[in-house]
Structures are given as C-alpha cells and as structure tokens.
PDB file of C-alpha atoms in Angstrom:
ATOM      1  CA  UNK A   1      -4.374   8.907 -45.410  1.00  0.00           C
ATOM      2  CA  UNK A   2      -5.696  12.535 -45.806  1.00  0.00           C
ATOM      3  CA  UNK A   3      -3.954  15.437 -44.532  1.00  0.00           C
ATOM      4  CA  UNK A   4      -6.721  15.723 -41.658  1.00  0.00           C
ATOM      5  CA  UNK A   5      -5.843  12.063 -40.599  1.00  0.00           C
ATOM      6  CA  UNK A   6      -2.545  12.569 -40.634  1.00  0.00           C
ATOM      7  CA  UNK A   7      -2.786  15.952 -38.469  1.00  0.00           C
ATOM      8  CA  UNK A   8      -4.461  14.237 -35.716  1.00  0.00           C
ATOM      9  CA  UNK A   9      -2.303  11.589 -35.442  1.00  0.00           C
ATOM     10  CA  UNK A  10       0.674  14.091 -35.183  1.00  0.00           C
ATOM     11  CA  UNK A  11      -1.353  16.250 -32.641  1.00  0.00           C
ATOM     12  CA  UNK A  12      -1.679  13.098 -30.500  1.00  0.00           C
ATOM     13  CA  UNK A  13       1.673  11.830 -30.272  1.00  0.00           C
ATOM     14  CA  UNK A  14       2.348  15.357 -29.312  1.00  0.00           C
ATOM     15  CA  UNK A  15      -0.014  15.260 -26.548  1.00  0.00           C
ATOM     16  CA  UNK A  16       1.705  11.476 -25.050  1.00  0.00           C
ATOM     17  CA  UNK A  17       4.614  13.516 -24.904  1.00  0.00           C
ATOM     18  CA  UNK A  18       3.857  16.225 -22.815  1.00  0.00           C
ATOM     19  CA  UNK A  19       5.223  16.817 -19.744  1.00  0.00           C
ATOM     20  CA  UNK A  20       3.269  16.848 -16.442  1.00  0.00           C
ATOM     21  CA  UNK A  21       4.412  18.875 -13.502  1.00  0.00           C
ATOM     22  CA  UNK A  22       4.986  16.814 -10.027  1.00  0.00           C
ATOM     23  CA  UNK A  23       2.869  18.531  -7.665  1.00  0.00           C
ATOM     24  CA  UNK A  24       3.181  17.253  -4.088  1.00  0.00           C
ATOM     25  CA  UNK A  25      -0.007  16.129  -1.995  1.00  0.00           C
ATOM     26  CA  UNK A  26       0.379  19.759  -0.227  1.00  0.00           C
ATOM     27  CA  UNK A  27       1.079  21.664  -3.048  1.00  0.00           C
ATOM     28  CA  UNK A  28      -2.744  22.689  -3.448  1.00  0.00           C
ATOM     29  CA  UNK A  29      -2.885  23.519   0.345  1.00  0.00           C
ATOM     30  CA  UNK A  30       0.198  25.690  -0.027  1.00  0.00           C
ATOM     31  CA  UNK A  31      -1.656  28.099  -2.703  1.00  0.00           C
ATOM     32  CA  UNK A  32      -4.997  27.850  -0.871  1.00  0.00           C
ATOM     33  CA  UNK A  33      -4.341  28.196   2.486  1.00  0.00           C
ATOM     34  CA  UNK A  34      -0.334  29.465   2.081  1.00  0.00           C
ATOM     35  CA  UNK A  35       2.442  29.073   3.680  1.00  0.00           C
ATOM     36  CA  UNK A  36       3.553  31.174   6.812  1.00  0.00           C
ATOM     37  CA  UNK A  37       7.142  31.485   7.118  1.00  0.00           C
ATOM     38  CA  UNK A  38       9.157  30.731  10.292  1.00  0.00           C
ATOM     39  CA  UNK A  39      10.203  33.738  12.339  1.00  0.00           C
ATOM     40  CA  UNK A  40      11.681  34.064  15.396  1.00  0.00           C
ATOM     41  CA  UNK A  41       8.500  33.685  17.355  1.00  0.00           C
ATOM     42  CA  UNK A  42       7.247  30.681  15.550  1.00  0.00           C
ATOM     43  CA  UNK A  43       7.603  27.877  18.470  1.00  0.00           C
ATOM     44  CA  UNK A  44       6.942  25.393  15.979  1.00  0.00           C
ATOM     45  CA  UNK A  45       7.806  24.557  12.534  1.00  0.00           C
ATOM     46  CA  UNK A  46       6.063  22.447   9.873  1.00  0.00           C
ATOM     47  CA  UNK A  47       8.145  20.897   6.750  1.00  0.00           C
ATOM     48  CA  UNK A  48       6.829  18.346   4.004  1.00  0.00           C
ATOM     49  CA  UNK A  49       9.210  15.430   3.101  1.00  0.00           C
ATOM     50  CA  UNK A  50       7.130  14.388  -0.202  1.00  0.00           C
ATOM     51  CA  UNK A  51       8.019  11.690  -2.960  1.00  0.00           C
ATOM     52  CA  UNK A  52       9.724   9.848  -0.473  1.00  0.00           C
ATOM     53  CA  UNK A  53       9.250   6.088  -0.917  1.00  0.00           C
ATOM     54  CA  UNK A  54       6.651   4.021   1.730  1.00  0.00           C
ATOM     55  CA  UNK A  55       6.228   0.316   1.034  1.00  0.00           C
ATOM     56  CA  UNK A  56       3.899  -1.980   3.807  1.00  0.00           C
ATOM     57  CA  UNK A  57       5.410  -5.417   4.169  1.00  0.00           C
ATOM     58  CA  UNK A  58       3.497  -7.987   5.340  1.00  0.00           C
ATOM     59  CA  UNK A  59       4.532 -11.132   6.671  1.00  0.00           C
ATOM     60  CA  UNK A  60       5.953 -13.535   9.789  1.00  0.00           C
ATOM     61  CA  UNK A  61       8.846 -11.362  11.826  1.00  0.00           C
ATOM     62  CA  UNK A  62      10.530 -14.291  11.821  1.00  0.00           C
ATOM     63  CA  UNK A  63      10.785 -14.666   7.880  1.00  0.00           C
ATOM     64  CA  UNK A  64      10.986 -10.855   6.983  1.00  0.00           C
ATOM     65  CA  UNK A  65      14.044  -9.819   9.445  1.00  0.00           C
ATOM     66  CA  UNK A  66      16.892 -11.598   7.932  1.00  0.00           C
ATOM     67  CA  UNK A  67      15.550 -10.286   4.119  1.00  0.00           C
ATOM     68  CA  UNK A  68      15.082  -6.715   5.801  1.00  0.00           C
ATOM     69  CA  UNK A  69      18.469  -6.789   7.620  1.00  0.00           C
ATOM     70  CA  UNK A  70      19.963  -7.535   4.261  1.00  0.00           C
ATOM     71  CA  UNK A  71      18.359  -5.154   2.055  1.00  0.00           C
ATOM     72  CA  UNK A  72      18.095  -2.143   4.602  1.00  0.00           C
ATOM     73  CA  UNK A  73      20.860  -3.108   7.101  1.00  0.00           C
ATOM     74  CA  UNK A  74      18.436  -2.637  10.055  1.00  0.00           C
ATOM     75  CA  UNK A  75      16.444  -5.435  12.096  1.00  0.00           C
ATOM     76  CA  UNK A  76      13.132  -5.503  12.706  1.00  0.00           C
ATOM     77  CA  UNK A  77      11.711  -3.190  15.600  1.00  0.00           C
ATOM     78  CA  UNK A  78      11.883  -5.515  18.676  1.00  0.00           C
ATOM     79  CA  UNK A  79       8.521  -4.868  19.915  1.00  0.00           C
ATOM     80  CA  UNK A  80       5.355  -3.585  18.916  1.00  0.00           C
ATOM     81  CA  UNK A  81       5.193   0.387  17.937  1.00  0.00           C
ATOM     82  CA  UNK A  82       8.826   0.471  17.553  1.00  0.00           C
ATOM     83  CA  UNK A  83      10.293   2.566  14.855  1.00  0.00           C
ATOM     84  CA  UNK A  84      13.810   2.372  14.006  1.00  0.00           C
ATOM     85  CA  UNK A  85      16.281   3.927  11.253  1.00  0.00           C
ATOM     86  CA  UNK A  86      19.393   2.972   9.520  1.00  0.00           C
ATOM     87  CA  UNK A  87      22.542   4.764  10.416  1.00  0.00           C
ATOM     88  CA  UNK A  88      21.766   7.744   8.286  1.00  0.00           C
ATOM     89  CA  UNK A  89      18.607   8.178   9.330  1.00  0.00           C
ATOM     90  CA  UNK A  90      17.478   8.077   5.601  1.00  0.00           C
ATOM     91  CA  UNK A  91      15.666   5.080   5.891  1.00  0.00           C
ATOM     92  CA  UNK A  92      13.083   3.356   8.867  1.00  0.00           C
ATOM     93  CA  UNK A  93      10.988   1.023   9.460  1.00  0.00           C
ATOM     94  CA  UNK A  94       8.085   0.866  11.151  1.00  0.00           C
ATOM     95  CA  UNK A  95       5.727  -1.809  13.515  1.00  0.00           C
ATOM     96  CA  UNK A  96       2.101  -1.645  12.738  1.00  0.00           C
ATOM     97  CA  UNK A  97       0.489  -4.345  13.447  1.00  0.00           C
ATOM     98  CA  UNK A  98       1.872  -7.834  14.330  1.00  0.00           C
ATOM     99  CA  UNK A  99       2.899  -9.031  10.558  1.00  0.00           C
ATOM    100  CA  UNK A 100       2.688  -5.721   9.179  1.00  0.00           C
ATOM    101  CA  UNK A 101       5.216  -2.933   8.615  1.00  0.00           C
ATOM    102  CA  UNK A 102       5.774   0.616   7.255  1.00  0.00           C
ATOM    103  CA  UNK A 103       9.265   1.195   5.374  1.00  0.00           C
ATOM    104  CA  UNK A 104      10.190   4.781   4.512  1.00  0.00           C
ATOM    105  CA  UNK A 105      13.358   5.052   1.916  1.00  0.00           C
ATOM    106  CA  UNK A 106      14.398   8.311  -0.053  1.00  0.00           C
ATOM    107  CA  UNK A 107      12.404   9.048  -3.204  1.00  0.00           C
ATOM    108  CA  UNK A 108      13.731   7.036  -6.314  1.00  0.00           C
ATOM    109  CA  UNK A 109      14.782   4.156  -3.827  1.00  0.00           C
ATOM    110  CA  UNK A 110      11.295   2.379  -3.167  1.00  0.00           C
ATOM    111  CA  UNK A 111      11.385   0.331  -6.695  1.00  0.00           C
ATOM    112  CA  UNK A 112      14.617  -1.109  -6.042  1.00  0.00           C
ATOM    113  CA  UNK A 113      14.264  -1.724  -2.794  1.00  0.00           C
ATOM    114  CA  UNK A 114      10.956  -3.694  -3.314  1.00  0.00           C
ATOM    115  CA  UNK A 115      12.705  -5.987  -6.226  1.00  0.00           C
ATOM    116  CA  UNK A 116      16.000  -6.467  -3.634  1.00  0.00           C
ATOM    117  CA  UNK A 117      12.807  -7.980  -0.768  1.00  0.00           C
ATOM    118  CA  UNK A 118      11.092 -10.266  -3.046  1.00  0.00           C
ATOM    119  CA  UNK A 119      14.445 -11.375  -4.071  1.00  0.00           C
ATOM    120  CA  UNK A 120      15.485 -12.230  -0.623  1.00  0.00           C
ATOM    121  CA  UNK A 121      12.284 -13.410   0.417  1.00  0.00           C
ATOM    122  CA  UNK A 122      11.449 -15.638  -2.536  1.00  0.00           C
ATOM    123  CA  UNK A 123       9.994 -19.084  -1.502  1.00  0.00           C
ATOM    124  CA  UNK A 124       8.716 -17.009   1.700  1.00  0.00           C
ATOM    125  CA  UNK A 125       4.960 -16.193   2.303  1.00  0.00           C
ATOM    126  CA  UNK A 126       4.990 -12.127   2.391  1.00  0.00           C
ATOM    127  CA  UNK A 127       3.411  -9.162   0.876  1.00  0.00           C
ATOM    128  CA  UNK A 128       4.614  -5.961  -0.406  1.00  0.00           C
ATOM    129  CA  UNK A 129       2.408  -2.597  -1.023  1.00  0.00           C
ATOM    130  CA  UNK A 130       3.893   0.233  -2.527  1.00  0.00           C
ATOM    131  CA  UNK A 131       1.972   3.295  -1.529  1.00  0.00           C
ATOM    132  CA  UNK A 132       4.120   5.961  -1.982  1.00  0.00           C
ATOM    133  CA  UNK A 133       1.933   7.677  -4.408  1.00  0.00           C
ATOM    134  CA  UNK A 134      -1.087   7.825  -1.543  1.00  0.00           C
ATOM    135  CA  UNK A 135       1.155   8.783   1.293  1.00  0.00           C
ATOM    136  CA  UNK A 136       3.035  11.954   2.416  1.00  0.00           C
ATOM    137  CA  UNK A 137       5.211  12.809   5.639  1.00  0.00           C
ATOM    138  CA  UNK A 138       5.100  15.880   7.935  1.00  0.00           C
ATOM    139  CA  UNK A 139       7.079  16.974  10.336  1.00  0.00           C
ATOM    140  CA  UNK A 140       6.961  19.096  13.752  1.00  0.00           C
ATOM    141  CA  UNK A 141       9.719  20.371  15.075  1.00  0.00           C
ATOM    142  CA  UNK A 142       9.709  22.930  18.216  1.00  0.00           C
ATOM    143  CA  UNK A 143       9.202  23.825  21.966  1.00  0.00           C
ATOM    144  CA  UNK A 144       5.188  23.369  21.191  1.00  0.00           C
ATOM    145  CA  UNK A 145       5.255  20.903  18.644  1.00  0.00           C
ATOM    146  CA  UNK A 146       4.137  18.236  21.425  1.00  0.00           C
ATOM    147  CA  UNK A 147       1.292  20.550  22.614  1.00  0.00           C
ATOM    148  CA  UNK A 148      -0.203  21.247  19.378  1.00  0.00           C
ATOM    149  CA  UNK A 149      -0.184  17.842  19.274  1.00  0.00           C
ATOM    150  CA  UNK A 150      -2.022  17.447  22.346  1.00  0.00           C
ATOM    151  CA  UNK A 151      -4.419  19.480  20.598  1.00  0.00           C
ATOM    152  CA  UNK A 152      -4.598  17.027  17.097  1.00  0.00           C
ATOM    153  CA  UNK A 153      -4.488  13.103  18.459  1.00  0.00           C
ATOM    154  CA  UNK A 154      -6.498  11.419  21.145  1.00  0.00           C
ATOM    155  CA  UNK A 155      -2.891   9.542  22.039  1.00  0.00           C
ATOM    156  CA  UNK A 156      -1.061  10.140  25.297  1.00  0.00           C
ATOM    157  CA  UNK A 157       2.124  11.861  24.095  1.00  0.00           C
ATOM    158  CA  UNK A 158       3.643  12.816  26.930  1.00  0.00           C
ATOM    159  CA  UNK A 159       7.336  11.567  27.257  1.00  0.00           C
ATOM    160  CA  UNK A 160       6.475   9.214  29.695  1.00  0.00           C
ATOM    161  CA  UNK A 161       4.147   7.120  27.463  1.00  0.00           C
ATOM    162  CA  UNK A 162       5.464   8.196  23.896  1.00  0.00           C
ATOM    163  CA  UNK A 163       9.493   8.016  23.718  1.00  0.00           C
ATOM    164  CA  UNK A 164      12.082   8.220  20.705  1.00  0.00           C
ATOM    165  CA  UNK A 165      11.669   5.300  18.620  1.00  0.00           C
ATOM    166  CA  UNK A 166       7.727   5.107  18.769  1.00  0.00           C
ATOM    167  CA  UNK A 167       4.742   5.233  16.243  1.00  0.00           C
ATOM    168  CA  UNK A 168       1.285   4.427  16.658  1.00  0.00           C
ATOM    169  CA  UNK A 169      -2.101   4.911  14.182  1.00  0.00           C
ATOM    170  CA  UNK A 170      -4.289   7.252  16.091  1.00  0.00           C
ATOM    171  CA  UNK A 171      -6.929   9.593  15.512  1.00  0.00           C
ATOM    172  CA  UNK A 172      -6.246  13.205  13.867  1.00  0.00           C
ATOM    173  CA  UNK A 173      -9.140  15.663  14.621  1.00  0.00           C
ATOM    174  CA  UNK A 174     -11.282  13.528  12.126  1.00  0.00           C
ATOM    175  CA  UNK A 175      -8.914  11.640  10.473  1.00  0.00           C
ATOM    176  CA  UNK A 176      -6.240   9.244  11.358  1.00  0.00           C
ATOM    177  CA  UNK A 177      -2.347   9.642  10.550  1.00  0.00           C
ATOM    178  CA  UNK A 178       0.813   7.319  11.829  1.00  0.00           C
ATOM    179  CA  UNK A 179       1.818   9.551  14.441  1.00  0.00           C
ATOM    180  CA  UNK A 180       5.867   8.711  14.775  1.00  0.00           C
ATOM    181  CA  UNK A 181       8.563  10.188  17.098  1.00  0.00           C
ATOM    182  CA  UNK A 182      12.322  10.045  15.688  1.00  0.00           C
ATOM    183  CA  UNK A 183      14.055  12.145  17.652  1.00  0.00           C
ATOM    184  CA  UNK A 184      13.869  14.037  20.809  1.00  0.00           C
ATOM    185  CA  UNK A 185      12.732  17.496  18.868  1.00  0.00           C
ATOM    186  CA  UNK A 186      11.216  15.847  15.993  1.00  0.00           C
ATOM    187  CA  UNK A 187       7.998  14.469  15.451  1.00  0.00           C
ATOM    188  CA  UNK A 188       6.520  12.892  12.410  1.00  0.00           C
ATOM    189  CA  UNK A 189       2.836  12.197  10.445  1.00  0.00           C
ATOM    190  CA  UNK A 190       2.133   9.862   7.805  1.00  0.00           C
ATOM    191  CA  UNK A 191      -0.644  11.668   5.938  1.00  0.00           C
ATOM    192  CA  UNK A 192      -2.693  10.028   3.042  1.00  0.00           C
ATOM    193  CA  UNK A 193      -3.015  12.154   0.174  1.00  0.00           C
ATOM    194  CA  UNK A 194      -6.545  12.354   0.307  1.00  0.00           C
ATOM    195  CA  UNK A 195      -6.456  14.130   3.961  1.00  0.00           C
ATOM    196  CA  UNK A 196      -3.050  16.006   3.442  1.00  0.00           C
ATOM    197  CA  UNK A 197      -4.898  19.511   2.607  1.00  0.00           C
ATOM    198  CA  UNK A 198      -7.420  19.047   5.812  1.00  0.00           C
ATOM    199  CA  UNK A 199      -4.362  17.800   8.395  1.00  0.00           C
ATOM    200  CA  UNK A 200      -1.992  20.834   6.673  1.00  0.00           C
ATOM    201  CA  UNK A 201      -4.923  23.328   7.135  1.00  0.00           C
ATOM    202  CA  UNK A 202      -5.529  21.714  10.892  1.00  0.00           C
ATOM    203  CA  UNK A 203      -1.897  22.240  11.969  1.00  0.00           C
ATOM    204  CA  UNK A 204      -2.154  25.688  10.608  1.00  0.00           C
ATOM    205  CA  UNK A 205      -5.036  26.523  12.188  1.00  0.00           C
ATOM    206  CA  UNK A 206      -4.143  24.832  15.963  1.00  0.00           C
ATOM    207  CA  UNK A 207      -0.746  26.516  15.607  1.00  0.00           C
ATOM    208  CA  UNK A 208      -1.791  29.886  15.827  1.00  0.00           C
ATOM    209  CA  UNK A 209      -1.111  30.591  19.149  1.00  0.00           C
ATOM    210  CA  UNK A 210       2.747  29.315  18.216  1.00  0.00           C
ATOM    211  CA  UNK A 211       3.470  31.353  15.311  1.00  0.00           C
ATOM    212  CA  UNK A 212       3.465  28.226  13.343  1.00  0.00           C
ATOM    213  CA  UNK A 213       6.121  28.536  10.593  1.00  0.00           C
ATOM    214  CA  UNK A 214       6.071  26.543   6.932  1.00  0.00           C
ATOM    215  CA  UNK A 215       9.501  25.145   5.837  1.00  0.00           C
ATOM    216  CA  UNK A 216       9.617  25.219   2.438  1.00  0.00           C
TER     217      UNK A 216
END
C-alpha cells in the first residue's frame, strides 16, 4: 500500500471517531431567537426537558396494563385523555387514542424500558415506537401560563374542562402538540422536532405581554 493509501485510511478512521456535540431540538432557537431570562415580572416561565425518553405503545388496554404495571409500576389511565405518573413523577403515561399510548421516562431509560415491555408482553399482539429522537417537551409554568395558552390551542382549557391528569392532541397556531396538564401550576407540550423552533419562537412571541422568562 503506498504512503497516500495508507494516509487516507488513517484520516478516516480518525474522522469515525470524532465526537459530535448533542444539540437539543431548541438549541438552534435558543441562538436565533435567544433566550430571555426570568425576572421578577415574568408571569410565566418556559423550560425544555430534552433527551428524555417517549415510546408510543400500541395495543388492547386489556393486554398492555398488567406488562405496564410491571415495568413502570403505574396502571393504565382509566379513561380516555388521562395522563398519569409514577410516584416520582419521573415517569407517565399517556391516553391517545383507544389502543394507543405516550410513555415519557428519563433520558437513558427508554431502551431498557422498551426490552423490559416486549419481554412482558411476548406472545401478546402490541407495538412499540421509540420516538424520542423526533420529540421534545416544554413546559409552562405561571399565573398566565393558561392564558397564553388560550392564545396558542383551539382547546377549552379552562379548569372546568381541562383538570390535572389530562392531555389531548390539539392544534398549536399552525401546528399541533400533545397539550398535557400535570400539575395544578404546570403545564406541558409534546413538540416534534421539526416544529420545536416555530412553537419556541410562538411562545416567545405570545408571551410578551407576560415577561416570558427562558429556564435554562
């Protein structure tokens, strides 16, 4: 081999090696559009959860709860647009449709957790997606983060119709996100990558008037 051949093989192996930043499906809209920082007028507050682990399950309630209560230690949501969480509140899952689910584990968790479902469901008829890589959460948090809300989704979210332990797919400006609400003061939005920038810039934008704030 001459000593050109043997150069580019070296300078290829070199490049396999190389190290790629992880850049989170907002990162671009934080240097492009920035990243206001909370004060103490800011009546709202946006924060990223990224690399967290979302996996859709598909398959008969029936068949999936005892696997899910196993692997997750939390049933099923009992009805339709129920959301529920284990006892740490790390992990939920999520009704979508009527044999389809959204699960939500910390970042690093997904792969196992996947492998410890199709071990408890084998023999079953299911379906597991992982599409953590094409999905990010946001959260609001605030005395306004329900009306800049009312200003993003064509959904009711007043109280009365939208309580703790809900989440719907609805319409965001032109877009649609999983609109979730965890906690009294918390609200949530499952973003896919591909729209994160445009619903990031949105929230800025509609949050004006409530000295939106960026947790970082």
């Amino acid at each position: 081999m001459s000593n050109t051949a043997v150069e580019t093989v070296r300078t290829f192996d070199t490049r396999t090696e190389a190290k790629v930043p992880l850049a989170s499906p907002l990162a671009y809209a934080y240097r492009r559009s920035g990243a206001p920082t909370p004060t103490a007028r800011s009546r709202v507050t946006l924060r990223e959860r990224p690399f967290l682990g979302h996996l859709i399950l598909r398959g008969g309630a029936i068949v999936l709860d005892e696997a899910v209560r196993e692997v997750l230690g939390v049933s099923l949501p009992g009805e339709p647009q129920g959301l529920v969480h284990d006892a740490e509140g790390e992990r939920s899952l999520q009704w979508l449709s009527p044999d389809e689910w959204l699960v939500i584990v910390p970042g690093g968790e997904e792969f196992a957790v996947e492998n410890r479902l199709r071990e408890a469901l084998a023999g079953a008829h299911f379906a597991i997606s992982n599409a953590s890589g094409g999905q990010t959460l946001v959260e609001l948090e605030g005395e306004a983060a329900r009306e800049l809300l009312m200003k993003s989704v064509i959904y009711d979210v007043h109280p009365s119709h939208f309580p703790v332990g809900k989440g719907v797919t609805t319409v965001f400006a032109k877009t649609t996100v999983i609109l979730r609400r965890p906690s009294e003061a918390r609200w949530e939005l499952v973003v896919r990558r591909s729209f994160a920038d445009y619903t990031y810039r949105w929230l800025l934008d509609a949050g004006e008037d409530y000295g939106i704030g960026v947790a970082r």
